[in-house]
Coordinates of C-alpha atoms in Angstrom, one line a residue:
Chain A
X28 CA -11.2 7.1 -3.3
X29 CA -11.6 6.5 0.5
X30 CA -9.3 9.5 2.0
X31 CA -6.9 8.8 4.4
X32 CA -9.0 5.7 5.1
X33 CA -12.3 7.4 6.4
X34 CA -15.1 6.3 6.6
X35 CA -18.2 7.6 3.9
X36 CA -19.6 8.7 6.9
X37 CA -16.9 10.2 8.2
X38 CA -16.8 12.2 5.0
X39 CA -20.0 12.9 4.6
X40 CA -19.7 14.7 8.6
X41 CA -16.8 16.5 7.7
X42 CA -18.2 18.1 4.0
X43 CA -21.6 19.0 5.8
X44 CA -20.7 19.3 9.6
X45 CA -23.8 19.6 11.7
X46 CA -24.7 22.1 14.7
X47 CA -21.8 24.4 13.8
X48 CA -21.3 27.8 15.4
X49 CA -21.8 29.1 19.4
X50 CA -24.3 29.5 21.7
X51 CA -24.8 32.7 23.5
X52 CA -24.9 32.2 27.4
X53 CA -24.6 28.4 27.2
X54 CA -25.7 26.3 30.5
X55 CA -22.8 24.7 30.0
X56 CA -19.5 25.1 28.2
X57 CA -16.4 22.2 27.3
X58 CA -13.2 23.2 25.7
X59 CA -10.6 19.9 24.9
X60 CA -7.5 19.6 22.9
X61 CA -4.3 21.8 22.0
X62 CA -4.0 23.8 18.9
X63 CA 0.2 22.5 19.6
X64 CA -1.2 18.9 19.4
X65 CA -3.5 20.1 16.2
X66 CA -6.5 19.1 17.4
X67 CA -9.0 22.1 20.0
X68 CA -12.6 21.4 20.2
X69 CA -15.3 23.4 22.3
X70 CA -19.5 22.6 22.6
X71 CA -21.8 24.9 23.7
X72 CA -25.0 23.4 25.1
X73 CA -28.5 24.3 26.1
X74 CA -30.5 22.6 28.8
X75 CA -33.8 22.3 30.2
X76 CA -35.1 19.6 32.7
X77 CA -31.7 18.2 32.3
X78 CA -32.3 17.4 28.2
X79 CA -30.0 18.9 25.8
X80 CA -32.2 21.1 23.8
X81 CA -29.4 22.5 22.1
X82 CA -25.8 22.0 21.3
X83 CA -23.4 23.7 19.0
X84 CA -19.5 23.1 18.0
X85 CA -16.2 24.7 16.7
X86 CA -13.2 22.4 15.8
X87 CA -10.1 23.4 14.8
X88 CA -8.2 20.0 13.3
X89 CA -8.3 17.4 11.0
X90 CA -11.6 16.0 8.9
X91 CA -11.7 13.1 11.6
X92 CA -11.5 15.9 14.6
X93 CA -14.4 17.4 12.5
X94 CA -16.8 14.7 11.8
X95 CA -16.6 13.3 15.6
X96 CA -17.7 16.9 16.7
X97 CA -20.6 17.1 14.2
X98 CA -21.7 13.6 15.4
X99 CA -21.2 13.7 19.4
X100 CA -24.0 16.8 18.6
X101 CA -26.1 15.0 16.5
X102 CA -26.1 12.2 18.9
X103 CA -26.8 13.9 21.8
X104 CA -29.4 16.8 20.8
X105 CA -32.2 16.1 22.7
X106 CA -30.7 13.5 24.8
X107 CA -30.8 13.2 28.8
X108 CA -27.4 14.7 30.3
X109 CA -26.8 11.3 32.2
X110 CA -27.2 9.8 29.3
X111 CA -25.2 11.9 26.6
X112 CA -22.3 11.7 29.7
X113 CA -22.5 7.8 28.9
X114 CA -21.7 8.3 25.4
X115 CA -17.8 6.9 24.7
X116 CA -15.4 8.1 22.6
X117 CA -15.9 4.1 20.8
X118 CA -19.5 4.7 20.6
X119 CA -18.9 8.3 18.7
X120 CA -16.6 6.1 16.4
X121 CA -18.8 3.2 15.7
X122 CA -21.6 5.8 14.9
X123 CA -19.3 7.1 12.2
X124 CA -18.4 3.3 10.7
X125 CA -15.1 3.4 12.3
X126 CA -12.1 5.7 12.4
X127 CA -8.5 4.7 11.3
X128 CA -6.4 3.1 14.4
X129 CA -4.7 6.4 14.7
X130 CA -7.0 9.2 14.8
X131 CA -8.7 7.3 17.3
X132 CA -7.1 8.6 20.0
X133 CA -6.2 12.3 19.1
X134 CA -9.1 13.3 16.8
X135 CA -11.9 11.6 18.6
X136 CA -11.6 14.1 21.7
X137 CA -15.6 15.4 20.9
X138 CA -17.1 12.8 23.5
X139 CA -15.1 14.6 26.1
X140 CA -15.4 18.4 25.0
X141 CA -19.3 17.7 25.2
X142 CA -18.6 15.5 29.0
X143 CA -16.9 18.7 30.1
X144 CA -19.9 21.2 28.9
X145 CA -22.1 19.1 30.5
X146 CA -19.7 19.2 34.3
X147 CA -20.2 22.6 33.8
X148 CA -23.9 22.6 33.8
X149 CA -23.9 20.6 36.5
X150 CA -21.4 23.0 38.5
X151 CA -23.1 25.9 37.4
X152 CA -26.5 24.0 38.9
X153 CA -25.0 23.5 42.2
X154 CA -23.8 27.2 42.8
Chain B
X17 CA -16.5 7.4 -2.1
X18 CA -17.2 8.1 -6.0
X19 CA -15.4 10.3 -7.1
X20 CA -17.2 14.0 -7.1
X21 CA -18.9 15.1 -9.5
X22 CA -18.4 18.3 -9.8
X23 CA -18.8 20.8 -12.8
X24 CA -16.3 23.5 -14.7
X25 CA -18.2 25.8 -17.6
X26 CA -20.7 22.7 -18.2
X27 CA -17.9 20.5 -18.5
X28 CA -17.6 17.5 -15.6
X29 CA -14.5 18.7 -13.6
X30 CA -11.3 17.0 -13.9
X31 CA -9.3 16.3 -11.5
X32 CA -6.2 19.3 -10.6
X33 CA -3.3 17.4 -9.5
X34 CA -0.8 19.4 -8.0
X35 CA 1.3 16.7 -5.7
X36 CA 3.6 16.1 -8.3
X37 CA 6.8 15.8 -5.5
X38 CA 4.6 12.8 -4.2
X39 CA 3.7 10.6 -7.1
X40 CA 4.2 11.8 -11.4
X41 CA 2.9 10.1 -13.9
X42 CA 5.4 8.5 -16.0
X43 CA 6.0 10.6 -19.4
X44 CA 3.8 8.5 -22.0
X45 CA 6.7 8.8 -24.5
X46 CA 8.8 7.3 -21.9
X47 CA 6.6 4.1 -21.2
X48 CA 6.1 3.7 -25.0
X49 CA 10.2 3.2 -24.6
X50 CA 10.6 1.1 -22.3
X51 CA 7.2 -1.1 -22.1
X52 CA 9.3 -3.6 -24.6
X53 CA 11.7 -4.4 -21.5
X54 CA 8.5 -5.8 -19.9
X55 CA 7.5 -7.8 -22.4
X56 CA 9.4 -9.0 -25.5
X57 CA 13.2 -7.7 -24.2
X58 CA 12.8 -9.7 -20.7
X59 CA 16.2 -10.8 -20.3
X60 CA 18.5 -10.7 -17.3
X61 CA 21.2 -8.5 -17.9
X62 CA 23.6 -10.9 -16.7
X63 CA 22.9 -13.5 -19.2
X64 CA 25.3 -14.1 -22.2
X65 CA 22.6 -14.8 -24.9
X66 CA 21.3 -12.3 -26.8
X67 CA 17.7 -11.3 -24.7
X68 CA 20.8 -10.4 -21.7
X69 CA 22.4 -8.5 -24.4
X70 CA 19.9 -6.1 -25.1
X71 CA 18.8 -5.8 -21.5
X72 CA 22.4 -5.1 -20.4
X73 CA 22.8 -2.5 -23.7
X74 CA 19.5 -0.6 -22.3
X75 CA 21.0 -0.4 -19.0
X76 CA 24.2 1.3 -20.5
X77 CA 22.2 3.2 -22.4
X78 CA 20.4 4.9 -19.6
X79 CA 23.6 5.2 -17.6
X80 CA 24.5 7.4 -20.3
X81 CA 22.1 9.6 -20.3
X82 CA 21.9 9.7 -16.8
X83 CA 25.4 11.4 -17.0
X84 CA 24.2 13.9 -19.7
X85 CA 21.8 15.4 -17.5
X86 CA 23.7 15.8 -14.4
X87 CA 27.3 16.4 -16.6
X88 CA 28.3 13.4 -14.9
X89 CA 32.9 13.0 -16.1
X90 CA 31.5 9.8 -17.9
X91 CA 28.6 7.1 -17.1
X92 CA 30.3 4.7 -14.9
X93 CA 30.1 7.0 -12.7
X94 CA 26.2 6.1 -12.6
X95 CA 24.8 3.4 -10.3
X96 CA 21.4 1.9 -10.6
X97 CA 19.2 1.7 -7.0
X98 CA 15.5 1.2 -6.0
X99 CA 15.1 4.8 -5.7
X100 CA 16.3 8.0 -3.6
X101 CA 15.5 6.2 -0.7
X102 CA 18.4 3.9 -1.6
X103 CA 20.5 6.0 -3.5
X104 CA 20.4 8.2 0.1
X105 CA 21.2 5.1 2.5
X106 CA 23.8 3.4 -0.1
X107 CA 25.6 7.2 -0.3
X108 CA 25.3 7.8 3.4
X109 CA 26.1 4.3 5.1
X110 CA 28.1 3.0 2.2
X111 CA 30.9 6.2 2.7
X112 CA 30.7 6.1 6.3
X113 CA 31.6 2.6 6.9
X114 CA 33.9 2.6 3.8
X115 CA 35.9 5.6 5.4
X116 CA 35.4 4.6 9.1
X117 CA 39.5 4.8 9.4
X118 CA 39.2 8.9 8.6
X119 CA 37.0 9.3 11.0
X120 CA 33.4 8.7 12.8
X121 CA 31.4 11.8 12.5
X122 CA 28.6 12.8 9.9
X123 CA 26.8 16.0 9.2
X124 CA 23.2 16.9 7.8
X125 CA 21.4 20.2 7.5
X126 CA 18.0 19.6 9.8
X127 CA 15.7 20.2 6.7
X128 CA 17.3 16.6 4.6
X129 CA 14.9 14.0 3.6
X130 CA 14.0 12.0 6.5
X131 CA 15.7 8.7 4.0
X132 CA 18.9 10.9 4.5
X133 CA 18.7 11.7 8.5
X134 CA 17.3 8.2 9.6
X135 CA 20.6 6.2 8.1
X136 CA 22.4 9.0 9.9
X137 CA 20.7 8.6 12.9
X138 CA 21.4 4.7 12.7
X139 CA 24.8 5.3 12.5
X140 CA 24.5 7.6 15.5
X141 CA 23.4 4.4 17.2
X142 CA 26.3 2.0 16.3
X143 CA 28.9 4.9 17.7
X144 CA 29.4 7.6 15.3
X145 CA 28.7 11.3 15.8
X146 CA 26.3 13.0 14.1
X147 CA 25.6 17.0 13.7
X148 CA 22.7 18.4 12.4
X149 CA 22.9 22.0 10.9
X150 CA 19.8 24.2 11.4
X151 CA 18.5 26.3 8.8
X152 CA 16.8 30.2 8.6
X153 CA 13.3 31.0 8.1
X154 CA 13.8 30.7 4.8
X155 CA 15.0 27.3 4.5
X156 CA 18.5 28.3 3.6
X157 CA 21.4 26.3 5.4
X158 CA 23.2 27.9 7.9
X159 CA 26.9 27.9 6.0
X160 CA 29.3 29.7 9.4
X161 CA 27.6 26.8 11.5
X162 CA 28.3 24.1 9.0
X163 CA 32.2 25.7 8.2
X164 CA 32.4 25.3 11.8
X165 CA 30.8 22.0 12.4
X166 CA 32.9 20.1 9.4
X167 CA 36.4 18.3 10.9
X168 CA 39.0 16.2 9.2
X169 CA 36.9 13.0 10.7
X170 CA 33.4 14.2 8.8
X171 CA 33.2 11.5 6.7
X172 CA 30.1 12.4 5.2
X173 CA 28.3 15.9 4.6
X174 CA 24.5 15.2 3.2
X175 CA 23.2 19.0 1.8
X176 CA 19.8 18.6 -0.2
X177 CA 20.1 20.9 -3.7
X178 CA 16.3 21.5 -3.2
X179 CA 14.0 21.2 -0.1
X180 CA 10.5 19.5 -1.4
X181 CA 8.2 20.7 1.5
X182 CA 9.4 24.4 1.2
X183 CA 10.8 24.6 -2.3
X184 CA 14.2 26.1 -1.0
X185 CA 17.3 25.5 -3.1
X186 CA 20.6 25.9 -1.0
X187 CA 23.8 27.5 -2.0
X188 CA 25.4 24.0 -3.0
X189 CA 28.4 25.8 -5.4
X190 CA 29.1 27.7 -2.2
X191 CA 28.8 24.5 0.6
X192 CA 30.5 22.5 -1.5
X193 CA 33.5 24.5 -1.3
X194 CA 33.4 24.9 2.3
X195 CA 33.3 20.9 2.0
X196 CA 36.3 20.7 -0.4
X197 CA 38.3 23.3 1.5
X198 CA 38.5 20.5 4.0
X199 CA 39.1 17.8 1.7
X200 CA 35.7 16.0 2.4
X201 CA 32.9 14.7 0.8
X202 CA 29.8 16.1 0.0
X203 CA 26.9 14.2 -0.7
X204 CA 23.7 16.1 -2.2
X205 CA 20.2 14.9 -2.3
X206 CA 18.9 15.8 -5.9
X207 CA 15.7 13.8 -5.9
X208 CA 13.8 17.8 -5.9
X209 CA 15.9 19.7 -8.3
X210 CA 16.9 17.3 -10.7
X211 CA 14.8 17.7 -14.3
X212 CA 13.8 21.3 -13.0
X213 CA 17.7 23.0 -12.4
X214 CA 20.3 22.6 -14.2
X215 CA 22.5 20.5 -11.6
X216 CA 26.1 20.1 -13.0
X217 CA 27.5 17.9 -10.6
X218 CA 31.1 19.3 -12.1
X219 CA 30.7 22.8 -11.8
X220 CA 28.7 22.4 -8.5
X221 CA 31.7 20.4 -6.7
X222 CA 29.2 17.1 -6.0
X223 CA 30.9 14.0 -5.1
X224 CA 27.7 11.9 -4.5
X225 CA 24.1 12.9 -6.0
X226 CA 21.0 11.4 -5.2
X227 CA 18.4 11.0 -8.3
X228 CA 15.2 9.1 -8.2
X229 CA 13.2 8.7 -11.9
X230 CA 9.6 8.9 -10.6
X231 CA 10.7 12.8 -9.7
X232 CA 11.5 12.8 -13.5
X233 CA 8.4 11.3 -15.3
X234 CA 10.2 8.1 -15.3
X235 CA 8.6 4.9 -13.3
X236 CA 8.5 3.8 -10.0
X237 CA 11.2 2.0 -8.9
X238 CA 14.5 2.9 -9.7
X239 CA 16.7 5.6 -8.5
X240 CA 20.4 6.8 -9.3
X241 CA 23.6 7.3 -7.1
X242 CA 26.0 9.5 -9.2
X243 CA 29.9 8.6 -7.4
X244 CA 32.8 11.0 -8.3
X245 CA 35.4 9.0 -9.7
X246 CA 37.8 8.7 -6.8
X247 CA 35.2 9.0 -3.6
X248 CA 34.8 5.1 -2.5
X249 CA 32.3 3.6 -1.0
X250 CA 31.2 -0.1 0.1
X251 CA 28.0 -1.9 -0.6
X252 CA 25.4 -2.0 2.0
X253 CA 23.3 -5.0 -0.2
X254 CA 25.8 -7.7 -1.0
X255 CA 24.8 -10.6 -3.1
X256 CA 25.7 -11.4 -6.8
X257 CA 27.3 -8.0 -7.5
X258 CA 25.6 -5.9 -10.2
X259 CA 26.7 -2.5 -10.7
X260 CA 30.1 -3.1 -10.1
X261 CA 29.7 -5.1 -6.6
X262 CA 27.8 -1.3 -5.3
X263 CA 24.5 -2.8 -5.7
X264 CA 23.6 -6.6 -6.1
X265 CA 20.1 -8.0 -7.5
X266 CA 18.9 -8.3 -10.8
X267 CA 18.6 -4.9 -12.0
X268 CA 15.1 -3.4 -12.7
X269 CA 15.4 -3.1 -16.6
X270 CA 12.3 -1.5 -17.5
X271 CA 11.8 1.3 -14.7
X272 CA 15.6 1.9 -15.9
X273 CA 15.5 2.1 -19.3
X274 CA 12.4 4.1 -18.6
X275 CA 14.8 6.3 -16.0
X276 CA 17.2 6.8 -19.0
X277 CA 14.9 8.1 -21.3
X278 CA 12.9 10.8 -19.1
X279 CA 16.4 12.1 -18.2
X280 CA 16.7 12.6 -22.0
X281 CA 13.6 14.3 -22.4
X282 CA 14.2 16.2 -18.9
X283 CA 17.6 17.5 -20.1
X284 CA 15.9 18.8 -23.9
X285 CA 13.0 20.1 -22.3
X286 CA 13.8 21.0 -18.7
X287 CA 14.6 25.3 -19.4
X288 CA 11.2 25.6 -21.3
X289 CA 9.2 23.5 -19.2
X290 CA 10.8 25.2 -15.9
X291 CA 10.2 28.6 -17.3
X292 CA 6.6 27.7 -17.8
X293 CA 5.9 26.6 -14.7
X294 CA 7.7 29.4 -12.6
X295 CA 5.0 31.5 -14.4
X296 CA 2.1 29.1 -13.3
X297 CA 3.5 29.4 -9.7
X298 CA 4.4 32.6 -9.6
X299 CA 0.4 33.3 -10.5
X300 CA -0.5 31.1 -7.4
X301 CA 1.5 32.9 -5.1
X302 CA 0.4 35.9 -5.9
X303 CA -3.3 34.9 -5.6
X304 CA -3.1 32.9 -3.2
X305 CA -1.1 35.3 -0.3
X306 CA -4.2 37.5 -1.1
X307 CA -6.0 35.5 1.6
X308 CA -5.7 36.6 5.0
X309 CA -3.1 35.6 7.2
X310 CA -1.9 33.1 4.6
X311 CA 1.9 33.0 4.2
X312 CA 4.6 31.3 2.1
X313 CA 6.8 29.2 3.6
X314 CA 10.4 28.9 2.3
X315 CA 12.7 30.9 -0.1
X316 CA 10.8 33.8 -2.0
X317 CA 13.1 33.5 -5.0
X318 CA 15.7 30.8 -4.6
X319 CA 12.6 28.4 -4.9
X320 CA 12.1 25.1 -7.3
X321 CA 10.2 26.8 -10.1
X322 CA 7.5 24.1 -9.7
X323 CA 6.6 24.7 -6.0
X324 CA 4.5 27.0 -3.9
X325 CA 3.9 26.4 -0.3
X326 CA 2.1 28.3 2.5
X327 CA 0.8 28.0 5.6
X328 CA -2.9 29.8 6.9
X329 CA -3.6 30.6 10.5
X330 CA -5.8 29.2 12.3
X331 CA -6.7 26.5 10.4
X332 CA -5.5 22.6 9.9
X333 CA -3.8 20.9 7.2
X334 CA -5.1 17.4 6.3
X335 CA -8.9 19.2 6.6
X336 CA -7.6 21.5 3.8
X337 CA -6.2 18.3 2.1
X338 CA -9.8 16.7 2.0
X339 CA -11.6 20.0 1.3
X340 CA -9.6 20.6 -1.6
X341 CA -9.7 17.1 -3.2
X342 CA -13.7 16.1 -2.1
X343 CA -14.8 19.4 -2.7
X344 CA -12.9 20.9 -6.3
X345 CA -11.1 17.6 -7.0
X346 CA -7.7 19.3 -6.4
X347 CA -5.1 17.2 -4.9
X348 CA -2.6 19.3 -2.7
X349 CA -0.1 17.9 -0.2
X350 CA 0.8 18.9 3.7
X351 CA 3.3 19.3 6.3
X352 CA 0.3 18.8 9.3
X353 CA 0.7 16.1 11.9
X354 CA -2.4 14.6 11.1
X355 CA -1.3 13.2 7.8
X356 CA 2.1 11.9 8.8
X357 CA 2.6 8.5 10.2
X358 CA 4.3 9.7 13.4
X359 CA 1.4 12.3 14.3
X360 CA 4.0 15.2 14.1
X361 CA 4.2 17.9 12.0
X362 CA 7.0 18.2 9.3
X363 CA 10.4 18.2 11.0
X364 CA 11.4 20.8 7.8
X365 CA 8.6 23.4 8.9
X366 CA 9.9 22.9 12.7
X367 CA 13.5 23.7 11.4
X368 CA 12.3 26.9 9.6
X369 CA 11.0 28.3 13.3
X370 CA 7.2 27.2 12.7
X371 CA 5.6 26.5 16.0
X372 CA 3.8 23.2 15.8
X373 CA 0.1 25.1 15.7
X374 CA 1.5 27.1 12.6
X375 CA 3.0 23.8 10.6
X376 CA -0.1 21.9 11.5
X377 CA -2.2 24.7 8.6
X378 CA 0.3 24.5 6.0
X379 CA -0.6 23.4 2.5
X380 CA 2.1 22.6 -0.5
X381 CA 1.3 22.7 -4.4
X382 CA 4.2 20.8 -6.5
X383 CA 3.5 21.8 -10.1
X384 CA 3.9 19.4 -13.3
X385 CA 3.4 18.7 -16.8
X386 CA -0.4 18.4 -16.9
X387 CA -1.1 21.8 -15.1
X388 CA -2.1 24.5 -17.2
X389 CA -2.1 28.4 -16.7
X390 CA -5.7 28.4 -16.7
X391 CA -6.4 26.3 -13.9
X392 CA -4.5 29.4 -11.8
X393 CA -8.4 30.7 -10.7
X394 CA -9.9 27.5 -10.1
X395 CA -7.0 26.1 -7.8
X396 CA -7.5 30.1 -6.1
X397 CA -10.7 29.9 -5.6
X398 CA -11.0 26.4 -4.3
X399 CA -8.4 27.8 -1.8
X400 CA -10.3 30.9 -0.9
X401 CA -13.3 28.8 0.0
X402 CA -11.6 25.9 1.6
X403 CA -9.8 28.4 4.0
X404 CA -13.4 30.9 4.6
X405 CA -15.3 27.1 5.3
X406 CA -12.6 25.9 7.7
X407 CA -12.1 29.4 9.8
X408 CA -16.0 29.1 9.8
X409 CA -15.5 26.3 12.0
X410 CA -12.5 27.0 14.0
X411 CA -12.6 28.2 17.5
X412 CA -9.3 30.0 17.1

């Protein structure tokens, strides 16, 4: 019974989705997607010394859109922001044993919701 | 991933299926039936000796029957096909190149099966003209549009007597008129509605219906194409000309004996079995439109008495879909783009006004024999969560 071809842990993301919710005053804040397309994602993220201390997500879209949001977070709580802004959408993917060919592109927009939080640190930085 | 192992009152949860306009189980007194056409009754039902004999005397058997429940003017009117799929292309291209002197122009209401609108769109291609006919929020085809759209060169008119995504059953008596009035044909996609309304191709004025026996508890892989005696047609799979040179191949005895007999059952049981599960429904809506901004989509009373479909804000389809089935072990279906091969959302739900953010949350129950009045607060509730746990997550 492997659901639309995901991925246990893919499944296992989407039933128990880590670092759900909002961040009040976030250093940094990235919104991706279209609700038209059916996929929005935003992070929310914390910083200090340029680590991630904290990072939180809302997804609206499909169990894939889910699971990639609850891992970019996973992945990249606690991580160096030049770091987390190497992480690829592939890498996001592989860390989730694979998505099927065609959610790759449209559902696996987490890797760049959590790229554009972390531009907006950076922005906010240089002001 | 195992399956879930969830409990109900102590007892290990069994699994709610409620995609029955996706996939039935064939009727077990129907396998019992025709099982023997698969084994010991093998024959080719164009061989003389006596193993043909018997194959060829099922097949007329289920032609018969076949008739009975539709009120067919006798069973040759009955051809065998793969499915609806075929039934839909053989009624569709095989009238349209058959009557390609009258005319080159065909008609479909926007909400048709997409096995009806993609031979009509191939047509479209090789030079013929093709009108779609758009539908109201409720499903329901727009009949001064099609009056207006149908010329002496229409050819052929495809209508659906039931939409499967929304549950809508159109005014057929009354298109069918408008059809006639013109002297043309009017084809009607039956695969929904058949087994669960009383369709009378007769007094409905059909000259070409659609069937398919998986949509009545029969097996997979044979359908019907009911032909008015008079309407012609041509073949559009030539080869050693079974059912009278309209279909060639060997025909698939077992799925239709097996057809035959759950249109037997279908026609004896269909107003008791239809009544009890418009009850069953109509206890799902109710509870279920008691979720906020939830919303049914389609017909509120000219619905197939097995369906209920909605749609809830702010929220996405195929996440419901896995919810529902990893969570409570229900299976449910949806029009979202994210299930759909194309990676757009239901061209019906477009057609009723949806915008693609709304069609992208919507969720379809199709009810069936194993589904039982008491699973009406279990299904609920698994809804009512699945929708609080997904808006929990959504930035909208």
């Amino acid at each position: 019974m492997a659901q639309i071809g995901y991925s246990k842990k893919v499944l296992e993301h989407f039933m128990n989705p880590r670092n759900v919710g909002t961040i009040e005053n976030p250093d940094g804040y990235g919104k991706v997607g279209n609700p038209v397309c059916g996929d929005l994602m935003e992070m929310f993220i914390s910083v200090k010394d340029d680590i991630i201390t904290d990072i939180k997500f809302r997804t609206f879209g499909c169990g894939s859109a889910i699971a990639t949001s609850s891992m970019v977070t996973e992945l990249t709580k606690g991580m160096h922001i030049d770091e987390a802004m190497e992480i690829t959408r592939d890498a996001v993917a592989d860390e989730l044993e694979g998505l099927p060919p065609r959610k790759m592109h449209c559902s696996n927009l987490a890797a760049s919701a959590l790229h554009e939080a972390i531009k907006d640190y950076k922005r906010k930085e240089e002001d | 991933m195992p399956t879930p192992s969830l409990t109900f009152r102590g007892e290990p949860m069994r699994m709610i299926y409620l995609d029955h306009a996706a996939a039935m189980p064939i009727n077990p007194g129907v396998l019992e039936f025709a099982k023997r056409y698969l084994q010991s009754d093998f024959g080719n039902p164009s061989s003389l000796y006596s193993a043909g004999l018997e194959a060829k005397r099922i097949i007329e058997d289920a032609r018969k029957k076949i008739a009975e429940l539709i009120n067919a003017e006798n069973e040759t009117c009955i051809v065998f096909t793969s499915g609806a799929t075929e039934s839909n292309n053989l009624a569709i291209k095989g009238t349209a190149l058959r009557n390609i002197g009258k005319g080159k122009k065909v008609v479909a209401s926007a909400i048709e099966h997409i096995s009806v609108l993609n031979p009509m769109k191939e047509l479209q291609k090789s030079g013929f003209e093709l009108t779609i006919i758009p539908v109201d929020s409720t499903g329901i085809v727009d009949i001064e549009e099609l009056d207006d759209s149908l010329t002496k060169d229409t050819t052929v008119t495809s209508i659906m007597y039931a939409n499967n995504e929304i549950g809508t059953i159109e005014p057929i008596k009354e298109i069918s008129e408008i059809v006639h009035e013109k002297g043309l044909y009017l084809h009607v996609d039956a695969t929904a509605a058949a087994g669960r309304l009383p369709v009378d191709v007769q007094n409905d004025g059909i000259d070409l219906l659609t069937l398919s026996s998986n949509d009545m508890y029969g097996p997979q892989g044979a359908g019907a194409l009911y032909i008015k005696p008079g309407v012609r047609l041509q073949s559009i799979l030539p080869g050693g000309g079974q059912e009278r040179g309209l279909r060639s191949g060997t025909e698939n005895v077992f799925a239709i004996a097996g057809m035959g007999e759950a249109a037997r059952i279908a026609k004896d049981e269909m107003a008791q079995e239809s009544k009890r599960l418009r009850g069953i429904r109509d206890g799902l809506i109710s509870e279920i439109l008691k979720v906020e901004e939830s919303y049914l989509t389609g017909h509120p009373t000219q619905r197939l008495p097995h369906h209920a479909s909605f749609r809830f804000s702010r929220i996405e389809g195929e996440s419901i879909l896995l919810n529902m089935d990893m969570k409570y072990n229900v299976q449910v279906s949806t029009g979202s783009a994210c299930t759909s091969r194309m990676l757009e959302p239901s061209h019906v739900l477009i057609a009723i006004g949806l915008k693609h953010e709304e069609a992208h949350g919507s969720m379809v129950l199709t009810l069936g024999r194993s589904n039982e009045v008491e699973e009406i607060p279990i299904i609920t509730k698994a809804i009512k969560e699945t929708v609080q746990r997904l808006r929990e997550l959504t930035p909208l």
